[in-house]
XYZ file of C-alpha atoms in Angstrom:
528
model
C 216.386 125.654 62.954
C 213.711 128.494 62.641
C 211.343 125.891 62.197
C 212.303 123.498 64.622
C 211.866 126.168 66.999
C 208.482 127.883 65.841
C 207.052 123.809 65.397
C 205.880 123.480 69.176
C 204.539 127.094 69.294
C 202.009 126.348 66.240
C 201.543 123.361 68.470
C 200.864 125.174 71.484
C 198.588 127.977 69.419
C 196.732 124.967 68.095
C 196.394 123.444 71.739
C 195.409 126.720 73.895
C 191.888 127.109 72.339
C 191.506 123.742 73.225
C 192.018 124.238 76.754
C 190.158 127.839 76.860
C 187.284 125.852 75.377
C 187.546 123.294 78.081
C 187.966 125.676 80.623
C 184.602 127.508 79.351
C 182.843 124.567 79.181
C 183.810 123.348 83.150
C 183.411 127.239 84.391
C 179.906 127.095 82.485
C 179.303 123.558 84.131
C 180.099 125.320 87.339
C 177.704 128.013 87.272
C 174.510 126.113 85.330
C 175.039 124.055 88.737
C 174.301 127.190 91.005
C 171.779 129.253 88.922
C 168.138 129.207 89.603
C 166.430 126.126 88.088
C 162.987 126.336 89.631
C 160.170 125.098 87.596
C 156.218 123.552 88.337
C 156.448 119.552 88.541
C 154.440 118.394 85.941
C 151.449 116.157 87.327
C 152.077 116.153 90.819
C 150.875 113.552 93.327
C 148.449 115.192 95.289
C 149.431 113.264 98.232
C 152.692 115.189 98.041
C 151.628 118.604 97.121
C 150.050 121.518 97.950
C 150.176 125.276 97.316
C 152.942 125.192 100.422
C 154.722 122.502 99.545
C 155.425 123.713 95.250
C 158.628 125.559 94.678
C 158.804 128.701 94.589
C 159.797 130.050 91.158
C 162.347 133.070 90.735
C 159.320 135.642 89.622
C 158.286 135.180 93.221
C 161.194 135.232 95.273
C 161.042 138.131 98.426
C 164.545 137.874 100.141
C 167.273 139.432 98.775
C 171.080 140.041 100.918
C 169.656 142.501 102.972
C 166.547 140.308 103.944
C 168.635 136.896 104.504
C 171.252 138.765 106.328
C 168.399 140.770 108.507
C 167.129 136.980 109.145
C 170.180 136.329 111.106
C 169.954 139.142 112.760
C 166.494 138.155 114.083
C 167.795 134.939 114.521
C 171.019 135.716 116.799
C 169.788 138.102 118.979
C 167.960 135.951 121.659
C 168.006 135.471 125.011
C 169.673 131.775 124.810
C 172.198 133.282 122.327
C 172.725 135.748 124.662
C 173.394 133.358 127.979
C 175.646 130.991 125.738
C 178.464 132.558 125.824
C 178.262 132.475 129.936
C 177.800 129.066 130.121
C 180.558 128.529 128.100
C 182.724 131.177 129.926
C 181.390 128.789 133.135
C 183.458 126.135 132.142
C 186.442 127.509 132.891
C 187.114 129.155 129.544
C 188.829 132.667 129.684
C 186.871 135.471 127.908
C 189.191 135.359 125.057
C 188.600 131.364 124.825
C 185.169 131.574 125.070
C 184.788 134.220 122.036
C 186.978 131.604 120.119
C 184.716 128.914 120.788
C 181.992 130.865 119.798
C 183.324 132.437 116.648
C 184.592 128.608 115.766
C 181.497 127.009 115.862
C 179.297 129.220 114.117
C 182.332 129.623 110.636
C 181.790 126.017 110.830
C 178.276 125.396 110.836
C 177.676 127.979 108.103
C 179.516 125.692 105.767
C 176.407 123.413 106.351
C 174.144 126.088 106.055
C 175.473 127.629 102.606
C 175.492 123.547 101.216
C 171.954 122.826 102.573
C 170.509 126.521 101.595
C 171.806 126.033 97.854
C 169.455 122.994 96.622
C 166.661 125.217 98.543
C 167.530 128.617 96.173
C 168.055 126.702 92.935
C 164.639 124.620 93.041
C 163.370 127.068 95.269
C 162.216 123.639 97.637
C 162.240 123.822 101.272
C 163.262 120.900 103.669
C 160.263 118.746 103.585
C 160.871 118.405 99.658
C 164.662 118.416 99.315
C 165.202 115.870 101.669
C 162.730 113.003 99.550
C 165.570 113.113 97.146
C 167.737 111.255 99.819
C 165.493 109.395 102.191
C 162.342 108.825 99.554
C 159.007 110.817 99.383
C 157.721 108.932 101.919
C 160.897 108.142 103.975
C 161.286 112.203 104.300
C 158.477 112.231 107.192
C 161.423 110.388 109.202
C 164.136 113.647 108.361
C 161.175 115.840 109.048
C 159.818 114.959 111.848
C 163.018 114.501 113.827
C 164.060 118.210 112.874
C 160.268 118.685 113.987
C 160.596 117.924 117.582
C 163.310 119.359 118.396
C 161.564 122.384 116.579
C 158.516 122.227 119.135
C 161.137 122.074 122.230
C 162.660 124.873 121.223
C 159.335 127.017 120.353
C 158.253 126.179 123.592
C 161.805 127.311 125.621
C 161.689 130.771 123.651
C 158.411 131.132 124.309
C 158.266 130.995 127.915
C 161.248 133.405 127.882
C 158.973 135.606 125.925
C 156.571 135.229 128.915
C 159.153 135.802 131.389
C 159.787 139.348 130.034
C 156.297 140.296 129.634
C 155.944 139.439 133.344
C 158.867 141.684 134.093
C 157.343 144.562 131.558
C 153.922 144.521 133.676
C 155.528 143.780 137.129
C 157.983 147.361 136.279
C 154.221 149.172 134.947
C 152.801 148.643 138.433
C 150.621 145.711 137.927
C 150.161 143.437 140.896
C 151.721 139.733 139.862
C 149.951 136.912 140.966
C 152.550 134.745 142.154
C 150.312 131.654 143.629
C 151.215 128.168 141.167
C 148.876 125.827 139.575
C 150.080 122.462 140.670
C 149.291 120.526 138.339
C 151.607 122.815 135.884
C 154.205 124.137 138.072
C 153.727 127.622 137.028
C 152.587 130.652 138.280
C 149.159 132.186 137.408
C 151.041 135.782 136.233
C 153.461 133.406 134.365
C 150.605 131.400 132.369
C 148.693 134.457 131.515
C 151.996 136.081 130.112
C 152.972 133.358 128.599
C 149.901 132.910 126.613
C 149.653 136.347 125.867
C 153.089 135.543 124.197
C 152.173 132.901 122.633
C 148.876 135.087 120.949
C 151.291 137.288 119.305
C 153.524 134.627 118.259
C 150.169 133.197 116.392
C 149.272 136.540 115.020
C 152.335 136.207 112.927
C 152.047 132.890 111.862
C 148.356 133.484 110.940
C 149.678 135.995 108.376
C 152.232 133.311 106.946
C 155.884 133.265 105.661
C 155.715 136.752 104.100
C 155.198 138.308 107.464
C 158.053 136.756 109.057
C 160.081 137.935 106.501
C 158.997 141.892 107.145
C 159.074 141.166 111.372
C 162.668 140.210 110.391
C 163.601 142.945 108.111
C 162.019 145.917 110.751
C 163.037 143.674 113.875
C 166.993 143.765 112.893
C 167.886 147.310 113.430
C 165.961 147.672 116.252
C 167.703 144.971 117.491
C 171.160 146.290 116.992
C 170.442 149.307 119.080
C 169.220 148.016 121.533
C 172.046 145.630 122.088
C 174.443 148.751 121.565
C 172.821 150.559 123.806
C 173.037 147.821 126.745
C 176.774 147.959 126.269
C 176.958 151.151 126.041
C 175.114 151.637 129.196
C 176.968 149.135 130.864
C 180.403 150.037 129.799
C 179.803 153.748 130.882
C 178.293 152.692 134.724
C 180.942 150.292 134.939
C 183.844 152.014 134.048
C 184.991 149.553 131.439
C 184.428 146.175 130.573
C 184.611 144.748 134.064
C 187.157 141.866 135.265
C 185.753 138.356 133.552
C 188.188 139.867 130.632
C 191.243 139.206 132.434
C 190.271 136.645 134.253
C 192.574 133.734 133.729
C 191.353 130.285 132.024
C 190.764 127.615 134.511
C 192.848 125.398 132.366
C 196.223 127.226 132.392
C 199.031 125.535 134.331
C 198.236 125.907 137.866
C 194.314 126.328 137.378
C 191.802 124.352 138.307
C 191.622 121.948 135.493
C 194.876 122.610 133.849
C 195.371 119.951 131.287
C 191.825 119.532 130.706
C 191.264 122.032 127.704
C 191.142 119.275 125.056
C 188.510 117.565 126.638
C 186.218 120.512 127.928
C 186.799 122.370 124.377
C 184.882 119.210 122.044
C 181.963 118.805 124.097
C 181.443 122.639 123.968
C 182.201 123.502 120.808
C 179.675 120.293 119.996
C 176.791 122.364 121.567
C 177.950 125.478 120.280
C 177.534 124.157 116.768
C 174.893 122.193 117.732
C 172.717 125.681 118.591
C 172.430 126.316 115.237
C 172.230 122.864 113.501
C 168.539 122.869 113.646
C 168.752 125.656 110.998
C 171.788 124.261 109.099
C 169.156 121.273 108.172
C 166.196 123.187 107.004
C 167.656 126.441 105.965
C 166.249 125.540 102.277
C 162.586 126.601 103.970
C 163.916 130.037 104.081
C 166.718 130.317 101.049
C 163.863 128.759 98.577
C 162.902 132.425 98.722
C 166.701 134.006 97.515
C 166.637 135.869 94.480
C 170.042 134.412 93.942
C 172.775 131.887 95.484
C 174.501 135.162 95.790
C 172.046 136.408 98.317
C 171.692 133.132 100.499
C 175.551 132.931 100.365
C 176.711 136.201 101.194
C 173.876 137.224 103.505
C 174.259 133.878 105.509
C 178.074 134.873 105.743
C 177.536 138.231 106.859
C 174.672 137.470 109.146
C 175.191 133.944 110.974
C 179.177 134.178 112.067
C 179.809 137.764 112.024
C 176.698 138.949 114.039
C 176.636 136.158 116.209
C 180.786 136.896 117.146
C 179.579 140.376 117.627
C 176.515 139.578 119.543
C 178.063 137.244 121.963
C 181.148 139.822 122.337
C 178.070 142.615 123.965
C 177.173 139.700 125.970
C 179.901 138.799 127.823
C 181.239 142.700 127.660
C 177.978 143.343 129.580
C 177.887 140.508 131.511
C 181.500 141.193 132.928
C 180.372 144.912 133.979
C 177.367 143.493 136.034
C 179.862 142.533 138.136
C 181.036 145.670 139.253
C 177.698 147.746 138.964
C 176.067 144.824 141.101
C 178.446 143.024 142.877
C 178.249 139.532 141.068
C 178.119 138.574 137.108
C 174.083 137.974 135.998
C 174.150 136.721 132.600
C 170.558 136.646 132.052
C 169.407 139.946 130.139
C 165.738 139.625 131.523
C 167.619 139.928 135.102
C 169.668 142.179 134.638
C 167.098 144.392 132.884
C 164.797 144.137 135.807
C 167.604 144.623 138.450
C 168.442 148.256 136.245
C 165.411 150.010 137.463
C 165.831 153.284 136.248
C 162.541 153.575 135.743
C 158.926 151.950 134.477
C 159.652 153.417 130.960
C 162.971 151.891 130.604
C 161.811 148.740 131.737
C 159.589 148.788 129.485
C 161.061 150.052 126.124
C 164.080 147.037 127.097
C 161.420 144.669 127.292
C 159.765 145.122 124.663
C 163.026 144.893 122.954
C 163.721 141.611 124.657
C 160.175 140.223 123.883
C 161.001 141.359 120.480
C 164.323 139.321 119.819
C 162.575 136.487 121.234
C 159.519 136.657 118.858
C 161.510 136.949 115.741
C 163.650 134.099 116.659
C 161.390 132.066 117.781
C 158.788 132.272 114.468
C 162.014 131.953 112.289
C 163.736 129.007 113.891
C 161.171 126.854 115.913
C 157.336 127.833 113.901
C 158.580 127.292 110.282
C 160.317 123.299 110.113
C 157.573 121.737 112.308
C 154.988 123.329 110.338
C 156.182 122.075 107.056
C 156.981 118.855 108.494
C 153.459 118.590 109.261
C 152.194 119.886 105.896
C 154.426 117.446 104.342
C 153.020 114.432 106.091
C 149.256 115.565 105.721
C 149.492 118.057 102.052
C 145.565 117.264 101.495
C 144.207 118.728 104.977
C 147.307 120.860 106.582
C 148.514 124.098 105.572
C 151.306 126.222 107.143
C 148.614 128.390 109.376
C 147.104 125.300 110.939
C 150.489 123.416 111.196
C 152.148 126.339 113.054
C 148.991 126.460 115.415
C 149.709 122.432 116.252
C 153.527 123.077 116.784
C 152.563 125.962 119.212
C 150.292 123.680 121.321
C 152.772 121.026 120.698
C 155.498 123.287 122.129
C 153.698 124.139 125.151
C 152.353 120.623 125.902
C 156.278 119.463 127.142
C 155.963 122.288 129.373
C 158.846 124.574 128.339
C 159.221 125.852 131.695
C 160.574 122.409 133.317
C 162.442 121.574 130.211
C 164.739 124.592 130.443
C 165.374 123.861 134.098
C 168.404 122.802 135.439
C 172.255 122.659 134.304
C 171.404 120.371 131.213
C 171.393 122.832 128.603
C 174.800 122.178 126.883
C 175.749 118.382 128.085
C 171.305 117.245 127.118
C 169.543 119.561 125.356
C 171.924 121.196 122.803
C 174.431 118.109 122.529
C 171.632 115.292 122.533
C 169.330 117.310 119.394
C 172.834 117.668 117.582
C 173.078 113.945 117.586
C 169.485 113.427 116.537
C 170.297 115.703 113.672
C 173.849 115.590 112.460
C 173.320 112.353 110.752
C 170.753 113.727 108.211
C 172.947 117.053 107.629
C 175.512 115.147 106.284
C 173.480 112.475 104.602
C 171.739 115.471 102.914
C 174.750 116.865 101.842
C 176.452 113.963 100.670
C 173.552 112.963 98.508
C 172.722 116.677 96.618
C 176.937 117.113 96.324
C 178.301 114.064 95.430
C 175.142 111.692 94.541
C 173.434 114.049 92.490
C 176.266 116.720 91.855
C 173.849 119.676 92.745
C 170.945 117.661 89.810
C 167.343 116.823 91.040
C 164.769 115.631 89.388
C 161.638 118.183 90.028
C 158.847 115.732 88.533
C 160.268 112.733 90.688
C 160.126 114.813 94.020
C 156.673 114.707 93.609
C 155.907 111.830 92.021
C 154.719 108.415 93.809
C 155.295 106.347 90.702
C 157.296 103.028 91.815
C 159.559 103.922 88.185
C 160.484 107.077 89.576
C 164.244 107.903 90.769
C 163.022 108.838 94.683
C 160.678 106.111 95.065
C 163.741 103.348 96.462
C 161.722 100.632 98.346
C 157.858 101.552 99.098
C 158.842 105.464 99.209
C 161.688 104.711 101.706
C 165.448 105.084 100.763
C 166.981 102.325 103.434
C 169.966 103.233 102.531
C 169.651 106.797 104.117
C 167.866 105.279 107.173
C 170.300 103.008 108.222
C 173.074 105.623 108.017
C 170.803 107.675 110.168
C 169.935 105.565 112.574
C 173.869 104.128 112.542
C 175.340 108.023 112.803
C 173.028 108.924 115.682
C 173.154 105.165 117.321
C 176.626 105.903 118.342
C 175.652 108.666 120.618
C 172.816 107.101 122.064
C 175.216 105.305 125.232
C 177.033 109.187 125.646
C 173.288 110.598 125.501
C 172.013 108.262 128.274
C 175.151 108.837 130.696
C 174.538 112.652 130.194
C 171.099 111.733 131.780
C 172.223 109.701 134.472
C 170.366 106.702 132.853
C 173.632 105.031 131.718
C 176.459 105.457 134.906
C 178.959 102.700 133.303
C 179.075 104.125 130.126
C 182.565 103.605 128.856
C 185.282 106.266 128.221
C 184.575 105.587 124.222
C 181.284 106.320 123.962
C 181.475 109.375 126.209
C 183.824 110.595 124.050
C 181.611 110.094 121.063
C 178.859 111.559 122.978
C 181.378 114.213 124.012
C 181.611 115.502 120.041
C 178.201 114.611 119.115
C 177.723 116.578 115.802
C 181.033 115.855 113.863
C 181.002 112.086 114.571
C 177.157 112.101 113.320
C 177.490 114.279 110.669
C 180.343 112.103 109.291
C 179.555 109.054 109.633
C 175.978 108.964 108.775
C 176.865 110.960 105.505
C 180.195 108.997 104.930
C 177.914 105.739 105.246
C 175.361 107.125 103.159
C 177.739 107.868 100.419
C 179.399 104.830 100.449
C 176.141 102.635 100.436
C 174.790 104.745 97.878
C 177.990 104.119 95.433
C 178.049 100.696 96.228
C 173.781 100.383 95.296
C 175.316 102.035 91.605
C 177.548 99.852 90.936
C 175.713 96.656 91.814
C 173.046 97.873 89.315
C 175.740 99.054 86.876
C 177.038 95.593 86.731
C 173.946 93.953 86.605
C 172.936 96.093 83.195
């Protein structure tokens, strides 16, 4: 009986190492798919190389937690960032809502971000490379490009709201402004001179290259953070609290003025709000290919994207609800609000500076660096990062920022049409490093324009990964055009699709991706 009973637990003893060996092997899997694999391609094509474009090996890496998470903080606190949160609060969200929203959107596009910023830190690529492994060496120009302009639209907005506060800073020093407007631009001479003189210290940075964006992030962050504290602070104190908008009822609660419209407001808006940050969620790898570790990129993208953003827009609204009883009515632009403080030329200017600040380091970060290397990767033999930041500024200011930020558009146009443009090749990117190539790229192929080699497809160009692109942001294209007014009988369905932009982009052109690209392997499987 003794041995009838002790007979499965030699089986068991005999079975366990088994499994702990197993177990070892996956976990070790695991983490060999994570760790730093950055090496020099061997014989690269010059035609896709150049000292900007080679990854950047571990001995090199800069950014550690502190510096990725001091990124963000450069990143989030911007003017735009700041005036989000009060369009969203505009429509018809209650304060509590609207921090939801916010807080929502940005814990779910970090889960993009940490995907797309781990290829970057392990091959220590940025988005110009990475992205040949799914569209082709050539084909990546396409991914590029479109990430590009929406880059230059967006260097161009922050740019003239860097002008806006410099005009503000020498208006409050007791210069006289010279309000008459050039015609033909639609500006004002005071505005074009600040905003050029914006613009030269945007290029002073850029001039210096990637490693001096990383130290005007590091140094801009804390000062940053006061500031901001100090605004609420101030405005808190004068205002006795933090004003009414916090218990101000949502507009769609039964008896409001869209009660039983939450559903459909919340999509569209939560759409943009995700969609403010998606331009970064696609070429993060430009920044993370300088990580010391996935550790770093992961953690300080955790802290630094949803937790100081959720912070950030909570001083916003706090301070926006106690303009309205210091000055009678709620003035969610800080550049305003600054000016209309007026306790003197020194405060002015000190919150200025602080304002041009925030805009500077956000604007280098987010809208200089993906154009740039968009260009370098299209032209490697003549373009470097200094002379392809110097195009995307004139770029930028050539759609005349000032008339593109006009208007009510910002959520329904600008943030919800870009988000369409560029969920598609989110998802196709992740769906190809993840489940294509389960986290494994070939370094010698990315460069390579042998017609043997893995990322070569058809003529450089995967048309696999094009047609799910152009199929995942087709879709949105009749929502897009009704949001314009160039499309009035655009039907409830594509409104809707319109309506949650991102989500149905990002899934479907990485869903179709994936299933073309599975479908391509076992044709050729069955054909061996």
């Amino acid at each position: 009986v003794r041995l009838v009973a002790r007979a499965p637990l030699r089986a068991r003893a005999r079975v366990a190492p088994s499994r702990r060996r197993r177990c070892a092997a996956r976990a070790s899997e695991r983490a060999a798919r994570w760790a730093i694999a950055a090496v020099e391609p061997e014989s690269p094509d010059a035609s896709l190389t150049n000292d900007d474009l080679k990854p950047v090996l571990a001995s090199a890496r800069t950014f550690a937690l502190r510096d990725v998470a001091s990124l963000w903080v450069g990143l989030v606190v911007c003017v735009p960032a700041w005036t989000l949160v009060a369009q969203v609060l505009d429509v018809g969200f209650a304060a509590g809502e609207a921090m939801a929203v916010v807080a929502s959107a940005n814990a779910l596009v970090l889960a993009p971000m940490i995907a797309n910023g781990a290829a970057g830190t392990k091959y220590g690529i940025g988005f110009p490379v990475y992205c040949r492994s799914a569209f082709g060496v050539r084909g990546a120009s396409v991914a590029t490009f479109a990430r590009a302009i929406v880059g230059c639209g967006w260097f161009g907005i922050q740019t003239n709201v860097g002008g806006q506060a410099l005009a503000t800073m020498t208006r409050a020093m007791g210069f006289a402004a010279n309000g008459t407007v050039l015609p033909w631009l639609g500006l004002s001479v005071e505005a074009l001179v600040c905003y050029l003189t914006f613009l030269a210290a945007q290029l002073w940075v850029v001039y210096h290259g990637i490693e001096s964006i990383r130290r005007v992030e590091e140094y801009a962050a804390p000062v940053l953070i006061s500031l901001s504290l100090a605004l609420f602070a101030w405005a808190v104190t004068a205002a006795g609290g933090v004003g009414p908008i916090f218990d101000a009822p949502s507009a769609f609660a039964v008896g409001g003025a869209r009660a039983g419209e939450f559903w459909s407001a919340l999509l569209p808006v939560l759409t943009a709000t995700v969609g403010f940050w998606s331009t970064l969620s696609l070429n993060i790898s430009d920044f993370t290919r300088y990580a010391k570790s996935q550790r770093d990129q992961i953690v300080g993208q955790a802290v630094g994207l949803p937790v100081f953003m959720t912070m950030f827009s909570f001083i916003a609204l706090a301070v926006t609800s106690c303009t309205v009883v210091i000055f009678g009515g709620a003035i969610s632009d800080p550049i305003e609000l600054v000016s209309r403080i007026n306790t003197g030329p020194l405060t002015t200017f000190l919150a200025m500076s602080g304002l041009s600040l925030a805009t500077l380091s956000t604007n280098i970060a987010a809208n200089v660096v993906a154009p740039a290397n968009a260009l370098v990767n299209a032209f490697p033999r003549s373009m470097s990062f200094r002379k392809a930041g110097f195009i995307t500024a004139a770029l930028g200011t050539l759609c005349m920022p000032w008339k593109l930020a006009a208007g009510d558009g910002f959520i329904f146009v600008w943030l919800i049409g870009y988000a369409a443009l560029l969920g598609p090749i989110t998802g196709i990117m992740i769906a190809d490093y993840f489940f294509v190539r389960e986290q494994t790229l070939d370094i010698d192929a990315l460069y390579s324009m042998d017609a043997k080699s893995q990322y070569w497809y058809a003529n450089g160009f995967n048309v696999r990964a094009l047609a799910s692109f152009v199929v995942g942001a087709g879709v949105c294209v009749p929502g897009f055009l009704h949001a314009v007014g160039a499309n009035p009988a655009c039907s409830a369905f594509f409104r809707g699709l319109y309506a949650n932009a991102w989500f149905v982009s990002f899934f479907l052109g990485g869903g179709l991706y994936l299933l073309l690209e599975r479908a391509a392997r076992a044709t050729n499987k069955a054909k061996m």
